[in-house]
C-alpha cells in the first residue's frame, strides 16, 4: 500500500510539473489581466489629471456612466448588426456551406479551397483592412468593375460603411467555421446518408434530421468562439473606418478604445471591456441552452 501511495504522489507531482508552465502562462496572460480589468473598472484611474496620480474606488459609477452615455444605443445597434451579419450568419453559414461543398471531393480540390480560405484567416487584420479599403475605395477595384457596366462610382466606405466591414470580417473569419464544420462532417458515415436516401429522405430532411443533430456540439463551440471573437474585433474595423463616418461603425470594442486611450479614461474603458465580456458570456449561455433544448426536437 505504501508503494502504491508513493507512486500516486510521484504521478501527481509529475502532472503538476508538466502543467505548471501552461498554468503560469494562463495566469500571466489571461487570469491576471482579467482580474486587473475587473479591479480597474471600479476605479477612476486615468492616464492624465489627478486620477492618474491617485486613483479612487468609485464603485459602479463607471457602469452607470455607460448606460447614461447618449452614444450607447447606436453603439449597441452597430455591435449587434456587426455580430449577427458578419459572425453568426456570415461566418457560420459560409463556413458550413464551404465545408458541405467540399465533403466527398477530391484531395486536390479540398487542399486548394482550404488553402484559399485559410489564407484570409491568417492574413493580419491590418493587411486585410488595407486590402478591403482599396477594394471599396472611390477609385478602387469594385468601382472600376462597376464602371464597365456603366454604373457611376459609389463612395462605399462613406455610404455603406457597415456593409463594407461586415463583408471584410466574413472573408477574414470564415475559415475557422469551415475547418470546424469540415472535421465534423467528415466524421458522419456515408452509410447513414445512403440509408436515409433509400428511405426516401430529401436533402432538407437529411440536413435537419441527420447532419445538424450530429454536429450540434461543433455548432455550439463555433457559435461561442465566433461570437466572442466578433465582439472583440477591433483592428479590422478601426483600420478600415476608424469607427466612422461619425459613429456609423463604432462597435463596443472601438467605443472602449476611444474612452480608454483617446479620452484617457482607463477605468471607464475597463468597465466597457467588462460589459463586452458579460455580453459574450450571456450569448454563449443562450447558444448552449438553445442547442440543448433542440436535442428533444432532433
Coordinates of C-alpha atoms in Angstrom, one line a residue:
X1 CA 0.0 0.0 0.0
X2 CA 2.9 2.3 0.8
X3 CA 4.4 1.7 -2.6
X4 CA 1.1 2.5 -4.3
X5 CA 0.7 5.7 -2.3
X6 CA 4.3 6.7 -3.3
X7 CA 3.6 6.1 -7.0
X8 CA 0.5 8.1 -6.8
X9 CA 2.3 11.0 -5.2
X10 CA 5.0 10.8 -7.9
X11 CA 2.4 10.7 -10.6
X12 CA 0.7 13.8 -9.1
X13 CA 4.0 15.6 -8.8
X14 CA 4.8 14.9 -12.5
X15 CA 1.4 16.1 -13.5
X16 CA 1.9 19.4 -11.6
X17 CA 5.4 19.8 -13.1
X18 CA 4.1 19.3 -16.7
X19 CA 1.1 21.6 -16.3
X20 CA 2.9 24.3 -14.3
X21 CA 4.2 26.3 -17.4
X22 CA 0.8 26.4 -19.0
X23 CA -0.9 27.4 -15.7
X24 CA 1.7 30.1 -15.2
X25 CA 1.2 31.5 -18.8
X26 CA -2.6 31.3 -18.3
X27 CA -2.3 33.2 -15.1
X28 CA 0.0 35.9 -16.6
X29 CA -1.8 36.5 -19.9
X30 CA -5.4 35.6 -19.1
X31 CA -6.4 35.4 -15.4
X32 CA -4.1 38.3 -14.3
X33 CA -5.4 40.8 -16.9
X34 CA -9.0 39.7 -16.3
X35 CA -8.6 40.4 -12.5
X36 CA -7.0 43.8 -13.3
X37 CA -9.8 44.6 -15.7
X38 CA -12.4 43.9 -13.0
X39 CA -10.5 45.9 -10.4
X40 CA -9.8 49.0 -12.6
X41 CA -13.4 49.0 -13.8
X42 CA -14.4 50.0 -10.3
X43 CA -11.9 52.9 -10.1
X44 CA -11.5 56.3 -11.8
X45 CA -8.0 55.6 -13.0
X46 CA -6.9 57.8 -15.9
X47 CA -3.8 58.5 -18.0
X48 CA -3.9 62.2 -17.2
X49 CA -5.1 64.5 -14.4
X50 CA -5.4 63.9 -10.7
X51 CA -6.8 60.4 -11.2
X52 CA -3.6 59.3 -12.9
X53 CA -1.6 60.2 -9.7
X54 CA -4.1 58.9 -7.2
X55 CA -6.9 56.8 -8.4
X56 CA -10.0 56.3 -6.3
X57 CA -12.6 53.5 -5.9
X58 CA -15.8 54.7 -7.4
X59 CA -17.9 51.5 -7.2
X60 CA -20.5 51.1 -10.0
X61 CA -20.1 54.7 -11.2
X62 CA -18.4 53.7 -14.5
X63 CA -21.2 51.3 -15.3
X64 CA -23.8 53.9 -14.6
X65 CA -22.0 56.3 -16.9
X66 CA -22.0 53.6 -19.7
X67 CA -25.8 53.5 -19.6
X68 CA -26.1 57.2 -19.4
X69 CA -23.9 57.8 -22.5
X70 CA -26.0 59.1 -25.4
X71 CA -24.0 57.1 -27.9
X72 CA -24.6 53.7 -26.2
X73 CA -27.8 52.9 -28.1
X74 CA -26.2 53.5 -31.5
X75 CA -23.0 51.6 -30.4
X76 CA -25.0 48.6 -29.3
X77 CA -27.0 48.6 -32.5
X78 CA -23.8 48.7 -34.5
X79 CA -22.3 45.9 -32.4
X80 CA -25.4 43.7 -32.8
X81 CA -25.5 44.3 -36.6
X82 CA -21.8 43.5 -36.9
X83 CA -22.1 40.4 -34.7
X84 CA -25.2 38.9 -36.4
X85 CA -24.4 39.6 -40.0
X86 CA -20.6 39.1 -40.0
X87 CA -20.3 36.5 -37.3
X88 CA -23.4 34.5 -36.5
X89 CA -24.9 34.5 -40.1
X90 CA -22.0 35.3 -42.4
X91 CA -19.1 33.3 -41.0
X92 CA -21.1 30.4 -39.8
X93 CA -23.3 30.0 -42.9
X94 CA -20.4 30.5 -45.3
X95 CA -18.2 28.2 -43.3
X96 CA -20.9 25.4 -43.2
X97 CA -21.6 25.9 -47.0
X98 CA -17.9 25.6 -47.9
X99 CA -17.5 22.5 -45.7
X100 CA -20.6 20.9 -47.2
X101 CA -19.4 21.6 -50.7
X102 CA -16.0 20.0 -50.0
X103 CA -17.4 16.9 -48.4
X104 CA -16.6 13.9 -50.6
X105 CA -14.5 16.0 -53.0
X106 CA -11.0 15.0 -54.2
X107 CA -7.9 15.8 -52.2
X108 CA -6.7 18.4 -54.7
X109 CA -9.9 20.4 -54.6
X110 CA -10.1 20.2 -50.8
X111 CA -6.5 21.4 -50.5
X112 CA -6.9 24.3 -53.0
X113 CA -10.2 25.6 -51.4
X114 CA -8.8 25.1 -47.9
X115 CA -5.6 27.0 -48.6
X116 CA -7.6 29.8 -50.4
X117 CA -10.0 30.3 -47.4
X118 CA -7.4 29.8 -44.7
X119 CA -5.2 32.4 -46.4
X120 CA -7.8 35.0 -45.5
X121 CA -7.8 33.8 -41.9
X122 CA -4.1 34.0 -41.4
X123 CA -3.8 37.4 -43.1
X124 CA -3.0 40.1 -40.5
X125 CA -6.0 42.3 -39.7
X126 CA -4.3 45.5 -40.8
X127 CA -3.3 43.9 -44.1
X128 CA -6.9 42.7 -44.7
X129 CA -8.2 46.1 -43.8
X130 CA -6.0 47.9 -46.3
X131 CA -7.0 45.3 -49.0
X132 CA -10.7 45.9 -48.5
X133 CA -10.2 49.7 -48.1
X134 CA -8.5 49.6 -51.5
X135 CA -11.3 47.4 -52.9
X136 CA -14.1 49.7 -51.6
X137 CA -12.2 53.0 -52.3
X138 CA -13.7 55.6 -54.6
X139 CA -11.2 54.7 -57.2
X140 CA -11.0 51.1 -56.0
X141 CA -11.5 47.7 -57.6
X142 CA -15.2 47.5 -57.1
X143 CA -16.0 50.9 -58.7
X144 CA -13.7 50.0 -61.6
X145 CA -15.7 46.8 -62.2
X146 CA -19.0 48.7 -62.0
X147 CA -17.7 51.3 -64.4
X148 CA -17.5 48.6 -67.0
X149 CA -21.3 48.2 -66.7
X150 CA -21.9 51.9 -66.8
X151 CA -22.5 52.3 -63.0
X152 CA -21.3 55.6 -61.5
X153 CA -18.7 55.3 -58.8
X154 CA -20.0 54.9 -55.2
X155 CA -18.2 56.0 -52.0
X156 CA -18.8 52.6 -50.4
X157 CA -16.9 53.3 -47.1
X158 CA -18.9 56.5 -46.6
X159 CA -22.3 55.4 -47.9
X160 CA -22.3 51.8 -46.8
X161 CA -19.6 51.6 -44.1
X162 CA -21.2 48.8 -42.0
X163 CA -21.7 46.6 -45.0
X164 CA -18.1 47.0 -46.0
X165 CA -16.7 46.0 -42.6
X166 CA -19.2 43.1 -42.4
X167 CA -18.0 41.7 -45.8
X168 CA -14.4 42.1 -44.8
X169 CA -14.9 40.3 -41.5
X170 CA -16.8 37.5 -43.2
X171 CA -13.9 37.0 -45.6
X172 CA -11.4 37.2 -42.7
X173 CA -13.1 34.8 -40.3
X174 CA -15.0 32.1 -42.2
X175 CA -12.0 29.8 -42.4
X176 CA -12.4 28.8 -38.7
X177 CA -16.0 27.8 -39.1
X178 CA -15.2 26.0 -42.3
X179 CA -12.5 23.9 -40.7
X180 CA -14.6 23.0 -37.7
X181 CA -17.6 22.0 -39.7
X182 CA -15.5 20.1 -42.2
X183 CA -14.0 18.0 -39.5
X184 CA -17.4 17.2 -38.1
X185 CA -19.0 16.5 -41.5
X186 CA -16.1 14.1 -42.4
X187 CA -17.0 12.1 -39.3
X188 CA -20.5 11.4 -40.4
X189 CA -20.7 8.0 -42.0
X190 CA -21.8 7.8 -45.6
X191 CA -23.8 4.7 -44.8
X192 CA -26.1 6.8 -42.7
X193 CA -26.7 9.2 -45.6
X194 CA -27.3 6.4 -48.0
X195 CA -29.7 4.7 -45.7
X196 CA -31.7 8.0 -45.3
X197 CA -31.8 8.4 -49.1
X198 CA -33.0 4.8 -49.6
X199 CA -35.8 5.5 -47.0
X200 CA -36.9 8.5 -49.2
X201 CA -35.5 11.4 -47.2
X202 CA -34.8 14.5 -49.3
X203 CA -31.8 16.9 -48.9
X204 CA -33.6 19.2 -46.5
X205 CA -34.7 16.3 -44.3
X206 CA -31.2 14.9 -44.2
X207 CA -29.8 18.3 -43.3
X208 CA -32.3 18.9 -40.4
X209 CA -32.8 15.4 -39.1
X210 CA -29.3 13.9 -39.5
X211 CA -26.5 16.3 -40.3
X212 CA -27.3 19.2 -37.9
X213 CA -28.1 16.9 -34.9
X214 CA -24.8 15.0 -35.4
X215 CA -22.7 18.2 -35.4
X216 CA -24.6 20.1 -32.7
X217 CA -21.6 20.1 -30.4
X218 CA -19.4 21.6 -33.1
X219 CA -22.1 24.2 -33.8
X220 CA -22.2 25.2 -30.1
X221 CA -18.4 25.5 -30.0
X222 CA -18.1 27.6 -33.2
X223 CA -21.1 29.8 -32.2
X224 CA -19.4 30.6 -28.9
X225 CA -15.9 31.2 -30.3
X226 CA -17.1 33.2 -33.3
X227 CA -19.3 35.3 -31.1
X228 CA -16.6 36.2 -28.7
X229 CA -14.0 36.9 -31.4
X230 CA -16.5 39.1 -33.3
X231 CA -17.5 41.0 -30.2
X232 CA -13.8 41.7 -29.6
X233 CA -13.0 42.5 -33.2
X234 CA -11.1 45.8 -33.3
X235 CA -8.2 46.1 -35.7
X236 CA -10.1 45.3 -38.9
X237 CA -12.9 47.8 -38.3
X238 CA -10.6 50.5 -36.9
X239 CA -8.2 50.3 -39.7
X240 CA -11.0 50.5 -42.3
X241 CA -13.2 53.2 -40.9
X242 CA -11.9 54.3 -37.5
X243 CA -15.5 53.7 -36.2
X244 CA -16.9 56.3 -38.7
X245 CA -18.2 58.1 -40.5
X246 CA -19.4 59.7 -37.3
X247 CA -20.2 56.6 -35.2
X248 CA -21.7 54.5 -38.0
X249 CA -19.3 51.6 -37.4
X250 CA -18.4 52.3 -33.8
X251 CA -18.8 48.9 -32.0
X252 CA -18.3 48.3 -28.3
X253 CA -14.6 47.4 -28.8
X254 CA -13.9 50.7 -30.6
X255 CA -16.0 52.6 -28.1
X256 CA -13.8 51.1 -25.3
X257 CA -10.6 52.1 -27.2
X258 CA -11.9 55.7 -27.6
X259 CA -12.8 56.0 -23.9
X260 CA -9.6 54.3 -22.6
X261 CA -6.9 55.6 -24.9
X262 CA -8.3 58.7 -26.6
X263 CA -10.2 60.2 -23.7
X264 CA -7.7 58.6 -21.3
X265 CA -10.4 57.3 -19.1
X266 CA -8.9 53.9 -18.3
X267 CA -11.4 53.0 -15.6
X268 CA -14.3 53.8 -17.8
X269 CA -12.7 51.8 -20.7
X270 CA -12.2 48.8 -18.5
X271 CA -15.9 48.9 -17.4
X272 CA -16.8 48.8 -21.1
X273 CA -14.5 45.8 -21.6
X274 CA -16.1 44.0 -18.7
X275 CA -19.5 44.9 -20.2
X276 CA -18.4 43.3 -23.5
X277 CA -17.3 40.2 -21.6
X278 CA -20.6 39.8 -19.9
X279 CA -22.5 40.2 -23.2
X280 CA -20.3 37.4 -24.6
X281 CA -20.9 35.1 -21.7
X282 CA -24.6 35.8 -21.8
X283 CA -24.9 35.0 -25.5
X284 CA -22.7 31.9 -25.1
X285 CA -25.0 30.5 -22.4
X286 CA -28.0 31.2 -24.6
X287 CA -26.5 29.3 -27.5
X288 CA -25.7 26.3 -25.4
X289 CA -29.2 26.3 -23.8
X290 CA -30.9 26.6 -27.2
X291 CA -28.9 23.7 -28.7
X292 CA -29.7 21.5 -25.6
X293 CA -33.4 22.4 -25.9
X294 CA -33.4 21.4 -29.5
X295 CA -32.0 18.0 -28.6
X296 CA -35.5 16.8 -27.9
X297 CA -36.8 18.0 -31.3
X298 CA -33.9 16.4 -33.2

